[in-house]
Coordinates of C-alpha atoms in Angstrom, one line a residue:
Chain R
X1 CA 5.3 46.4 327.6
X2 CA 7.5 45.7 330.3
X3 CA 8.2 48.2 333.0
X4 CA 9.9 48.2 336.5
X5 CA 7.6 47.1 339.1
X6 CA 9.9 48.2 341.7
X7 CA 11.5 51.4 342.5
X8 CA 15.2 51.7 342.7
X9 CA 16.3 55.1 342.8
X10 CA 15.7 57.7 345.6
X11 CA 15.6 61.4 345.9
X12 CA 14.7 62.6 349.0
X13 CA 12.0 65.0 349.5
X14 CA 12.8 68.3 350.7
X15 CA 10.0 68.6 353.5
X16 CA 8.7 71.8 354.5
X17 CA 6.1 73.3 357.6
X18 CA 3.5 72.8 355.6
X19 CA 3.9 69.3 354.5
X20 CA 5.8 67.6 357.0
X21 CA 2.8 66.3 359.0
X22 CA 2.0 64.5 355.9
X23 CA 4.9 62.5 355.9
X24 CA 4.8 61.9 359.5
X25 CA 1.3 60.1 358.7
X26 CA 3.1 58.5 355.7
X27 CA 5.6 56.8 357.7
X28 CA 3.5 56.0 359.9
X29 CA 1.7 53.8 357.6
X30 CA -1.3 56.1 357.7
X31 CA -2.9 58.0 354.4
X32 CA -4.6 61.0 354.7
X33 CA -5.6 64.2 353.4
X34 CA -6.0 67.6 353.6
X35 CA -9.3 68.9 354.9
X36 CA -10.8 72.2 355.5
X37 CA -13.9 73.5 357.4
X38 CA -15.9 73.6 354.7
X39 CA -14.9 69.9 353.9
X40 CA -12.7 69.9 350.5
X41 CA -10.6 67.5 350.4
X42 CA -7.0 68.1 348.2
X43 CA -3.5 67.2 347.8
X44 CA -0.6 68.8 348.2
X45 CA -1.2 69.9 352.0
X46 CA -1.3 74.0 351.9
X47 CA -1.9 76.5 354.6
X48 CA -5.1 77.2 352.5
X49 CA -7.3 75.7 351.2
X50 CA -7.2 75.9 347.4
X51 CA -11.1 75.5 346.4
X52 CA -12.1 78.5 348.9
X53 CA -9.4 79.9 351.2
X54 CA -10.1 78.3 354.6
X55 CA -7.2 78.2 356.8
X56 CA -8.6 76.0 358.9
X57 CA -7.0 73.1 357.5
X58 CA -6.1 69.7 359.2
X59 CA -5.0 66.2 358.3
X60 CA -7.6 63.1 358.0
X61 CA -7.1 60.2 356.9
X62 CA -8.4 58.7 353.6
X63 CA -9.6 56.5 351.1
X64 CA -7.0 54.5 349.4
X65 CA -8.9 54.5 345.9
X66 CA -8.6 56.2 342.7
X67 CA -8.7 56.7 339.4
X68 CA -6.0 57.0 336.7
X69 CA -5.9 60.6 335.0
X70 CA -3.1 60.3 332.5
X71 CA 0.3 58.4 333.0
X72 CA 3.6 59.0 331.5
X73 CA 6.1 55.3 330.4
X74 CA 10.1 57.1 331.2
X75 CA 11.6 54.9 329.1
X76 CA 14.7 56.8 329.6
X77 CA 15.2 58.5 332.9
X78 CA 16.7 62.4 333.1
X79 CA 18.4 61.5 336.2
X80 CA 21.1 59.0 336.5
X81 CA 20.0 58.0 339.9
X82 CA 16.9 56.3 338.4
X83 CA 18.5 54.6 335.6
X84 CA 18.1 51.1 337.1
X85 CA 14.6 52.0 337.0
X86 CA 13.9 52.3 333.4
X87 CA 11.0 51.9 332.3
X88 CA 9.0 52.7 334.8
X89 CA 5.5 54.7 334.9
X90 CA 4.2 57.6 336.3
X91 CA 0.3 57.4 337.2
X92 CA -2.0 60.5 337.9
X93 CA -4.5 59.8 340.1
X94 CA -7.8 61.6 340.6
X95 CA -8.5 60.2 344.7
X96 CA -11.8 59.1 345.6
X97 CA -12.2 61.7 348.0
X98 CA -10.3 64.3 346.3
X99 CA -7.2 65.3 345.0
X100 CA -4.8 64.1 342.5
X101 CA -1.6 62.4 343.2
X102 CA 1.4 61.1 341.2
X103 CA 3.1 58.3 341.9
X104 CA 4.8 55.1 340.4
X105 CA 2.5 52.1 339.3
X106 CA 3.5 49.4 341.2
X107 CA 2.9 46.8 338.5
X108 CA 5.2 45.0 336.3
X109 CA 3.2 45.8 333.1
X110 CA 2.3 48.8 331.2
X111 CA -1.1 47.9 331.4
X112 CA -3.1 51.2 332.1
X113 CA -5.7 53.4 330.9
X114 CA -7.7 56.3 331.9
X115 CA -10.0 55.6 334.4
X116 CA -8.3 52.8 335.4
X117 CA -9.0 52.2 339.5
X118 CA -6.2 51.7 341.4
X119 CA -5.3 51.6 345.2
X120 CA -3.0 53.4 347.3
X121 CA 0.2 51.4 348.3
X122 CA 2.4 52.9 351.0
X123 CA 6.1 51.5 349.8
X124 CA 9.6 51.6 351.1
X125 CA 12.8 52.2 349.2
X126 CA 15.9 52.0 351.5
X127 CA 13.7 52.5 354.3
X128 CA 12.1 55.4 353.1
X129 CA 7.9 55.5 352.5
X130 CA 6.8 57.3 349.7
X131 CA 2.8 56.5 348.1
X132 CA 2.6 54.5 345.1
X133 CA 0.0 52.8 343.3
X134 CA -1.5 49.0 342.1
X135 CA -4.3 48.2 340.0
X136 CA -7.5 47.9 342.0
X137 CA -8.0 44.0 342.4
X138 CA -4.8 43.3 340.4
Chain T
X1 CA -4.5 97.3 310.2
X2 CA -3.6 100.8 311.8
X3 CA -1.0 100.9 314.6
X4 CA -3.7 103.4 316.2
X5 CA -6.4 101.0 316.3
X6 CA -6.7 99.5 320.6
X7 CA -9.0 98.5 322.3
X8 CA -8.6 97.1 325.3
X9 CA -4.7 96.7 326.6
X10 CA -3.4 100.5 327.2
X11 CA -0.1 100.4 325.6
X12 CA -1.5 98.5 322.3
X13 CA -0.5 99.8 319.1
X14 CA 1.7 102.2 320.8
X15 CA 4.8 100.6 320.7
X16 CA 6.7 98.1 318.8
X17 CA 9.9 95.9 318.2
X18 CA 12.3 97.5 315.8
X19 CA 15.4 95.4 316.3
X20 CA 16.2 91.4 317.1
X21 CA 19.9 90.4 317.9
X22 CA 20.8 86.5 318.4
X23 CA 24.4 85.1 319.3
X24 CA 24.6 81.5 317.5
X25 CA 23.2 78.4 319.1
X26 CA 25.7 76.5 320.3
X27 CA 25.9 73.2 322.5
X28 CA 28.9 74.8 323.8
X29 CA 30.1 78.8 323.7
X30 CA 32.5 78.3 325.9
X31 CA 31.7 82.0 326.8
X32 CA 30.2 83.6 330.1
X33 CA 26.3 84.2 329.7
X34 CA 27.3 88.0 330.2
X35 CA 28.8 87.7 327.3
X36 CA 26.5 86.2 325.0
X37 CA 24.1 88.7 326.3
X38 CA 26.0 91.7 325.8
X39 CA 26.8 90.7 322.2
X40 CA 22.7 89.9 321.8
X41 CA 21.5 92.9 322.8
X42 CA 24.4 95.0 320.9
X43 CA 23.1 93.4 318.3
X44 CA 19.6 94.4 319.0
X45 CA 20.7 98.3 319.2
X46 CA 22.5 98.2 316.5
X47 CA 19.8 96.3 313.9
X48 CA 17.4 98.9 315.1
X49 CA 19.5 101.7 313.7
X50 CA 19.7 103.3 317.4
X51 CA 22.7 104.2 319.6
X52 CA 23.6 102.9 323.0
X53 CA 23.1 106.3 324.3
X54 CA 18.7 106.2 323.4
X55 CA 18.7 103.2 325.7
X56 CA 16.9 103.4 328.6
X57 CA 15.7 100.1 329.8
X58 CA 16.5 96.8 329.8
X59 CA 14.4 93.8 331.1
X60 CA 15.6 89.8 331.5
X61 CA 14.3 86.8 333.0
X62 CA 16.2 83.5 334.3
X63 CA 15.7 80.4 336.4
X64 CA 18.2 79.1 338.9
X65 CA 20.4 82.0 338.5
X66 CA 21.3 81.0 334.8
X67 CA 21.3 84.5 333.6
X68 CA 23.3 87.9 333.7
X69 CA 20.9 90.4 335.8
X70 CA 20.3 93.5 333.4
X71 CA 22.0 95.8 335.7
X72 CA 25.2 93.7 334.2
X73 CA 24.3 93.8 331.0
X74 CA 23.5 97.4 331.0
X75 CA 26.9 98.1 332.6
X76 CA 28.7 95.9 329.8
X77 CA 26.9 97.9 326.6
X78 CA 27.8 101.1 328.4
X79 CA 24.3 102.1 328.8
X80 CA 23.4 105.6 330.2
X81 CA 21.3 106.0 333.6
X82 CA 18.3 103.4 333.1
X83 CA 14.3 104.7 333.9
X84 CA 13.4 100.6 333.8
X85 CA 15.0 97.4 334.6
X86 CA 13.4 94.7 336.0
X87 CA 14.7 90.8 336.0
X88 CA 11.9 88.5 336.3
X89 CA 12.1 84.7 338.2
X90 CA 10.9 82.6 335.1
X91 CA 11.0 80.4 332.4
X92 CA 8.9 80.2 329.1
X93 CA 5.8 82.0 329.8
X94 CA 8.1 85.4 329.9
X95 CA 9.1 86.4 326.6
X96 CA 5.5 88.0 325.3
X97 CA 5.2 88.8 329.1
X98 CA 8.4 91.3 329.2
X99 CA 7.6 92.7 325.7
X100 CA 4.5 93.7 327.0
X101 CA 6.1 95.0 330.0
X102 CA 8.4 96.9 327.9
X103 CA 6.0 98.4 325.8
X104 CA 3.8 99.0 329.4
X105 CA 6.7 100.9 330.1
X106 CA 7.3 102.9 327.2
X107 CA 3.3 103.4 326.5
X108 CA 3.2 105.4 330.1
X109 CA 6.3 107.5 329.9
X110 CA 8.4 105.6 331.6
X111 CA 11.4 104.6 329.6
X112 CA 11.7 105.2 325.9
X113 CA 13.4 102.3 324.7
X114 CA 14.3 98.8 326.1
X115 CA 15.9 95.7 325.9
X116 CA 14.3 93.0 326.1
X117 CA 16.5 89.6 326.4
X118 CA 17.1 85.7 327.5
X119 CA 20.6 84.2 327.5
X120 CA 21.7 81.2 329.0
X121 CA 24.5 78.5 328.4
X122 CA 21.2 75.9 328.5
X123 CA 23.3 73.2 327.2
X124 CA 26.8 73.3 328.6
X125 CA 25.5 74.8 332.4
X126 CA 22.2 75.0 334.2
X127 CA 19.8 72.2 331.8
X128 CA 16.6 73.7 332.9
X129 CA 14.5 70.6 331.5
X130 CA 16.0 68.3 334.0
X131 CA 16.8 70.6 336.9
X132 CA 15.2 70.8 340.2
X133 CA 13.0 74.0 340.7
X134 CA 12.5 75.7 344.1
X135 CA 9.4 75.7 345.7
X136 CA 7.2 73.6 347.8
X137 CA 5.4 70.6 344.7
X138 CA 9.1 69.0 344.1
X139 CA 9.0 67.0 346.8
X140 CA 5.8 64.8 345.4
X141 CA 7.8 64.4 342.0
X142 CA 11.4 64.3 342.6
X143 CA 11.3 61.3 345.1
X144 CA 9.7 58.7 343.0
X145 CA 11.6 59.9 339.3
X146 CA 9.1 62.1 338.3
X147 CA 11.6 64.7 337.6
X148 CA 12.0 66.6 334.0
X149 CA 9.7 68.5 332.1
X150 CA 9.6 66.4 329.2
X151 CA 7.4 63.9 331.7
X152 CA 5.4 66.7 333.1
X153 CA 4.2 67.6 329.6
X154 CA 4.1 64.2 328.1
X155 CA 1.4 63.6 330.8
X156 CA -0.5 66.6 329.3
X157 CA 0.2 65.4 326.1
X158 CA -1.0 61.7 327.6
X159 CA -4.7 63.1 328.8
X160 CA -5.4 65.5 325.2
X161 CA -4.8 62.4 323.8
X162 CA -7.3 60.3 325.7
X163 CA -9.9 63.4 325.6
X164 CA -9.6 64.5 321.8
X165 CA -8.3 61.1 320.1
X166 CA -5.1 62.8 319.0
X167 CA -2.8 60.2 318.4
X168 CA 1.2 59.8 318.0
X169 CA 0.5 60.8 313.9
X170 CA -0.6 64.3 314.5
X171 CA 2.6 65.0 317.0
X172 CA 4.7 63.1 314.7
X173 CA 3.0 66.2 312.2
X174 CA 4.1 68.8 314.3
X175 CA 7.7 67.9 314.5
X176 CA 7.8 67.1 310.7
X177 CA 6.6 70.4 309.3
X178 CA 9.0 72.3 311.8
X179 CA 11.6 70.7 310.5
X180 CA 11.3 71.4 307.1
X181 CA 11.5 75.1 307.8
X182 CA 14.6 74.3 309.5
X183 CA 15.7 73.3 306.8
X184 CA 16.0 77.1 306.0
X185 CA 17.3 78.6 308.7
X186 CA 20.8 78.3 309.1
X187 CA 20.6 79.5 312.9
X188 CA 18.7 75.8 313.8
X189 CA 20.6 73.7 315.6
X190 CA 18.7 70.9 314.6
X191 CA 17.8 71.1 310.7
X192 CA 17.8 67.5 309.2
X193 CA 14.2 66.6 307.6
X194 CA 12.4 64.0 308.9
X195 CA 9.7 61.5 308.1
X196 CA 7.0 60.1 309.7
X197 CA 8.0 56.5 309.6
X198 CA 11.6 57.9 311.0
X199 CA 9.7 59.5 313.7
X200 CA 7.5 56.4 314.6
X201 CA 10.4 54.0 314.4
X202 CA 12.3 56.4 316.9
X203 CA 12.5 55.4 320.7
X204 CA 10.1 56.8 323.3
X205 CA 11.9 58.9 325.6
X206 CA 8.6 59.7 328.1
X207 CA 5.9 58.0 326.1
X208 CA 3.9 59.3 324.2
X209 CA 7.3 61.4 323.5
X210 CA 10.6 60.8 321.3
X211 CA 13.4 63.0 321.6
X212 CA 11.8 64.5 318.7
X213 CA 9.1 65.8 320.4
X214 CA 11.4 67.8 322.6
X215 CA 13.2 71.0 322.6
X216 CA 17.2 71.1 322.0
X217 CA 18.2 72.8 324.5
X218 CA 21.3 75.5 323.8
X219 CA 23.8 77.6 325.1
X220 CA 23.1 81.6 323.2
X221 CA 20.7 84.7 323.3
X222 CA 18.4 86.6 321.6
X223 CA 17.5 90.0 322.6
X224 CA 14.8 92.4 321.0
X225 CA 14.9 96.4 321.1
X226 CA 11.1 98.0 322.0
X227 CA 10.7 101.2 321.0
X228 CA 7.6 103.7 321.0
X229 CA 6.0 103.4 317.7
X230 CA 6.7 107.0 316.6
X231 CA 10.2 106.1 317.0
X232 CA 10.0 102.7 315.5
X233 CA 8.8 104.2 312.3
X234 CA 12.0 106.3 311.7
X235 CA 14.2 103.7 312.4
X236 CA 15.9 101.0 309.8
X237 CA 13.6 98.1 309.4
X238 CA 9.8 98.4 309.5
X239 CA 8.3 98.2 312.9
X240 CA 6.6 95.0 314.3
X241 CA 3.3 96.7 315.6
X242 CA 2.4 95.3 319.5
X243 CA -0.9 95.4 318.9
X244 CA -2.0 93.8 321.9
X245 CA -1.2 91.2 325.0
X246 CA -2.3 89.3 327.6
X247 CA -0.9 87.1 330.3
X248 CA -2.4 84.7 332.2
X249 CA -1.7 82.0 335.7
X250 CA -4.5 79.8 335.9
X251 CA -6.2 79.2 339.3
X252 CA -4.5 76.5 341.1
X253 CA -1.4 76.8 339.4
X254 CA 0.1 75.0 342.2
X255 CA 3.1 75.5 344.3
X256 CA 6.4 75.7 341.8
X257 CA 6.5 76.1 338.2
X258 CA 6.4 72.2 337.4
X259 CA 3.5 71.5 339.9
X260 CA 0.4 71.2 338.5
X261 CA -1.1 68.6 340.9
X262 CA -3.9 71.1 341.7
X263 CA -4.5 71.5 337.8
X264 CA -8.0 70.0 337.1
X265 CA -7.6 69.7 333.2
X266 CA -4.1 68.8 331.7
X267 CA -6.3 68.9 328.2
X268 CA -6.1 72.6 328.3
X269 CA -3.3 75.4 329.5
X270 CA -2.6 79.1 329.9
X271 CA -3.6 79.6 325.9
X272 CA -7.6 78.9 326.9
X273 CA -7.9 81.3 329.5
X274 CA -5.7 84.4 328.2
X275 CA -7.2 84.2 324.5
X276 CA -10.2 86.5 325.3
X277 CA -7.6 88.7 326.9
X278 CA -5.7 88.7 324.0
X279 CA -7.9 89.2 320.7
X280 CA -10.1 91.9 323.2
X281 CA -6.5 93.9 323.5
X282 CA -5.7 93.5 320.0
X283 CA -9.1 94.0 318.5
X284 CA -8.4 91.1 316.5
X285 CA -9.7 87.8 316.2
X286 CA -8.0 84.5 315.1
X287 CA -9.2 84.3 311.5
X288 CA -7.3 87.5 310.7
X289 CA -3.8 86.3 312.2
X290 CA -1.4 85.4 309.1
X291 CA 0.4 83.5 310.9
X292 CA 1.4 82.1 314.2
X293 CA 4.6 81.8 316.3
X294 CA 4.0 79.2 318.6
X295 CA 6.2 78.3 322.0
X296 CA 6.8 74.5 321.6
X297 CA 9.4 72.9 324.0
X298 CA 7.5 70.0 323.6
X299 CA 5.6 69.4 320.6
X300 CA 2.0 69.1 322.0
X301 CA 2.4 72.4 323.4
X302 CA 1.7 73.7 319.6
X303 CA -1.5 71.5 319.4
X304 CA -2.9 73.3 322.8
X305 CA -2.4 76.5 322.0
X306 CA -3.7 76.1 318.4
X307 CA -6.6 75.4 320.0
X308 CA -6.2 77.7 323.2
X309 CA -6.4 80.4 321.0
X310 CA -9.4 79.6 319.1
X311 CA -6.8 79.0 315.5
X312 CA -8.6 74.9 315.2
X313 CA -11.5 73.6 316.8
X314 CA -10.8 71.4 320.1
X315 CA -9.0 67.9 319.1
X316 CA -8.9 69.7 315.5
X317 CA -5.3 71.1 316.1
X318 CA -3.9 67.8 314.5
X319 CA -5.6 67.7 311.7
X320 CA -4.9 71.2 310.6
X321 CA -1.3 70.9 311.0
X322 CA -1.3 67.2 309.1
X323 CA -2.7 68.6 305.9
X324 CA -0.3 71.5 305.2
X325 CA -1.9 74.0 306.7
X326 CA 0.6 75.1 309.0
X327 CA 3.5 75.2 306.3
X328 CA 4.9 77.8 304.3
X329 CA 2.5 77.9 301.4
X330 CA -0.5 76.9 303.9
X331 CA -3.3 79.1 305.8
X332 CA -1.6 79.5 308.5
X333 CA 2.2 79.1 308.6
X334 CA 3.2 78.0 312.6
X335 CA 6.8 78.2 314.1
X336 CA 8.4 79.5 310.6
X337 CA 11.9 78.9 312.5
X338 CA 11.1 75.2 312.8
X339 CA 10.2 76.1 316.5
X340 CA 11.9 76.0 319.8
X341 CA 12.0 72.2 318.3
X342 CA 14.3 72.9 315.9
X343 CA 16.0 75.7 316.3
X344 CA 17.0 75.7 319.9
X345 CA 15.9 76.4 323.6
X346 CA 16.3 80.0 324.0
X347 CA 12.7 80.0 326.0
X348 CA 10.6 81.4 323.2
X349 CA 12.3 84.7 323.1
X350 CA 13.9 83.6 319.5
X351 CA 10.2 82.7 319.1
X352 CA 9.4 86.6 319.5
X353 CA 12.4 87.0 317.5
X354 CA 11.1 85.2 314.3
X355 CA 7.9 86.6 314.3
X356 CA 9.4 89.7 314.1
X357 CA 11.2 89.0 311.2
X358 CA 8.8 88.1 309.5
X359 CA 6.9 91.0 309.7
X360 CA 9.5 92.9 308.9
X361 CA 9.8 90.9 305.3
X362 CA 13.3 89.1 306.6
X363 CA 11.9 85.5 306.6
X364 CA 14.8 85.0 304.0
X365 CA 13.6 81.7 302.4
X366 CA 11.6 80.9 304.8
X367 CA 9.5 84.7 304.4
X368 CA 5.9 84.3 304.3
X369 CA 3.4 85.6 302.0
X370 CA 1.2 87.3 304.1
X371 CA 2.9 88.9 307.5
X372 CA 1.1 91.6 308.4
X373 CA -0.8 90.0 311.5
X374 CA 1.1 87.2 313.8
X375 CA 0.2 86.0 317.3
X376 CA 3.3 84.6 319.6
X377 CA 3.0 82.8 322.6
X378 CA 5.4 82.1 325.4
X379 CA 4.6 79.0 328.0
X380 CA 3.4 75.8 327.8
X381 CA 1.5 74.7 330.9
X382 CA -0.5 76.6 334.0
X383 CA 1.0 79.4 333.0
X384 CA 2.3 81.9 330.1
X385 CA 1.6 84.7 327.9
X386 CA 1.2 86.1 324.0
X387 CA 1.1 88.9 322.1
X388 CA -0.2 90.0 318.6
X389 CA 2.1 91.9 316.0
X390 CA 1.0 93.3 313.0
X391 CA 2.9 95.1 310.4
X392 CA 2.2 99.3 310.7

């Protein structure tokens, strides 16, 4: 099955306190992570940790590899802004060093399967960054 | 079963529904959601063989302001002073969640009897299944098209495939058998039968889903009157025990109700963790339950909590429902309405609705043998509730 390798459509995020030093490092071209004193590592940035509570939370960055959880093929978009972009796929991502990310598979085939590794890729549409994924190796 | 017997929950078997009122589904009313709530809960009153006058509370729920607070509703059915009211931000998971709020509320003197309802123009106004929710997790979906609920619960659906071998048969199974009670209910908005080779050789909308899969959604209400079970019994139709409840918000739910990137296993939702909750308030198990009313905007939502709830085996929720078991005639009749499916999106409160009916022996032709014992569930992912009925 074909799908869209490349994204199209754009929504931009509605950033908050809490996650705009994230997409600071984003644009940047850096990826990182959450991290709290205790060391657990998780996505989305919170002011808490989410395994045990620690407020002492700060950014660092990360490994770009992971593994596929589940994925979704939207064959037919909700929102008329991503129409163009049809079919394209969703991946979950378990992170090597924690957390789980969604993001678009940056690869023109439907090719995917649980467990699958895949890499980080930092891409731009219209100038904005936003974290997507590519088969590891591929 | 004795409406006395509880264990557990503090207001089981102490109160019960004695009235349902719906408005039709509709893609279009054409009428203010005040409206179609007034004339749904009107309708609620008046089934239950009560007056306006022995109302006292009235409880809602609604998402992006797509609802009439109760305090409007209350004013437009001329209700006397209220001792509960309470409107609640959410979707789904509420409907067995305000029933047992209502009968919460009635079981500790607070109020004697309430309304209980969801209206919405779903269809013409606010389309919930594509709308963008508030909260802090949007931002990680919206942005890269990631953006309706039919994909957040087709990647559930994705990973209980790849954990429990489930495959597009056993949805295709679901969808099927709700349609043919659709069939029979003239309120379903969506009642044409349909085959599994029609359903295979449908498009994907967010694989591994067909617009088959997913909710219609609707403009209407459906309201329910909760009274206290001493009252129920006096009143016109038989009363629809609350034998027990339980909600549940998993840990980690995340940061709105569609995030669940902090969600370790999208294989399993709220049904898992509330079922011990649940039977423990009922003091009932699964294997007594005639019958089940299950919340299904999407059609693997029926699968999870089939086996949330301990009704099939894990990855055995498929099979059950493929060999009859689930129909009219079978163990254990599911979604007698033809579901949220077929009948429409009115967030699982017409899925309250139903089970009441049956219980009360108005199943019409769609009336099942047994209906003295049904469990409801409202929600589909981190987060939701259920109840058990029983007949008195």
């Amino acid at each position: 099955v074909r799908v869209q390798e490349r994204q199209f459509g754009y929504v931009p995020p509605r950033l908050d306190h809490d996650s705009l030093p994230w997409w600071e490092e984003i644009d940047s071209g850096r990826f990182t992570l959450p991290v709290c004193g205790s060391g657990h590592r998780w996505f989305p940035p919170t002011p808490g940790c989410p395994k045990c509570g620690s407020r002492d939370v700060r950014l660092e960055s990360a490994r770009t590899i992971g593994a596929v959880y589940s994925w979704v093929v939207v064959n037919r978009s909700l929102n008329p802004i991503f129409d163009k972009d049809a079919p394209y796929l969703i991946v979950a991502v378990d992170l090597a060093d924690g957390g789980r990310m969604f993001g678009r598979l940056l690869f023109g085939e439907a090719k995917v399967e649980a467990g699958m590794a895949v890499r980080v890729e930092i891409y731009s549409v219209d100038g904005h960054k936003l974290v997507g994924f590519r088969p590891d190796g591929g | 079963v004795g409406s006395t017997r509880r264990v557990g929950a503090g207001f089981g078997g102490r109160a019960a529904v004695a009235g349902v009122g719906y408005t039709p589904f509709s893609r279009q009313s054409g009428r203010s959601v005040l409206s179609l709530a007034t004339e749904a809960c009107a309708a609620a009153i008046a089934d239950s063989g009560l007056a306006s006058d022995d109302i006292d509370g009235v409880a809602s729920f609604s998402l992006l302001n797509d609802s009439a607070p109760s305090q409007a509703v209350a004013t437009c059915l001329g209700l006397p002073t209220l001792r509960y009211s309470l409107d609640l931000n959410l979707g789904g998971q509420a409907p067995c969640y305000l029933v047992m709020h209502a009968a919460m509320a009635i079981a500790s003197g607070l109020a004697r009897n309430v309304l209980v309802f969801r209206a919405l123009n779903g269809r013409s106004a606010v389309r919930i299944g594509s709308a963008e929710f508030q909260g802090m997790g949007g931002q990680y979906r919206y942005p890269i098209g990631y953006s309706a609920y039919a994909q957040y619960v087709a990647m559930w659906a994705r990973r209980y495939m790849i954990e429990t071998g489930a495959t597009s048969e056993d949805l295709a199974a679901v969808v099927i058998a709700q349609r043919h009670y659709a069939v029979d209910n003239p309120r379903a908005i969506t009642r044409n039968p349909l085959t599994v080779s029609e359903y295979l050789e449908s498009p994907l909308v967010a694989d591994p889903f067909r617009a088959a899969d997913c909710t219609t959604e609707v403009d209407g209400a459906c309201a329910l009157l909760i009274s206290s079970i001493d009252q129920a019994r006096d009143l016109k139709h038989p009363p629809a025990v609350i034998q027990g409840g339980a909600y549940a918000c998993g840990r980690r739910s995340g940061l709105d109700m569609g995030d669940a990137l902090l969600w370790e296993d999208y294989s399993r939702n709220y049904t898992n963790l509330l079922a011990d909750d649940l039977w423990r308030s009922a003091a009932m198990g699964p294997s007594e339950m005639d019958f089940a009313e299950l919340y299904d905007c999407f059609s693997s939502v029926v699968l999870f909590a089939l086996e949330g709830l301990g009704l099939a085996g894990r990855g055995e929720a498929g099979a059950l429902v493929r060999s009859g078991a689930t129909a009219l005639n079978g163990r254990l009749p599911v979604n007698t309405h033809g579901g949220l499916l077929s009948e429409g999106y009115v967030h699982g409160m017409n899925t309250v609705a139903e089970a009441v009916l049956q219980i009360q022996g108005r199943g019409a032709n769609r009336q099942v043998a047994r209906a003295d014992s049904c469990v409801v569930t409202s929600g589909a992912l981190m987060d939701g509730s259920a109840l058990v009925l029983t007949a008195a």
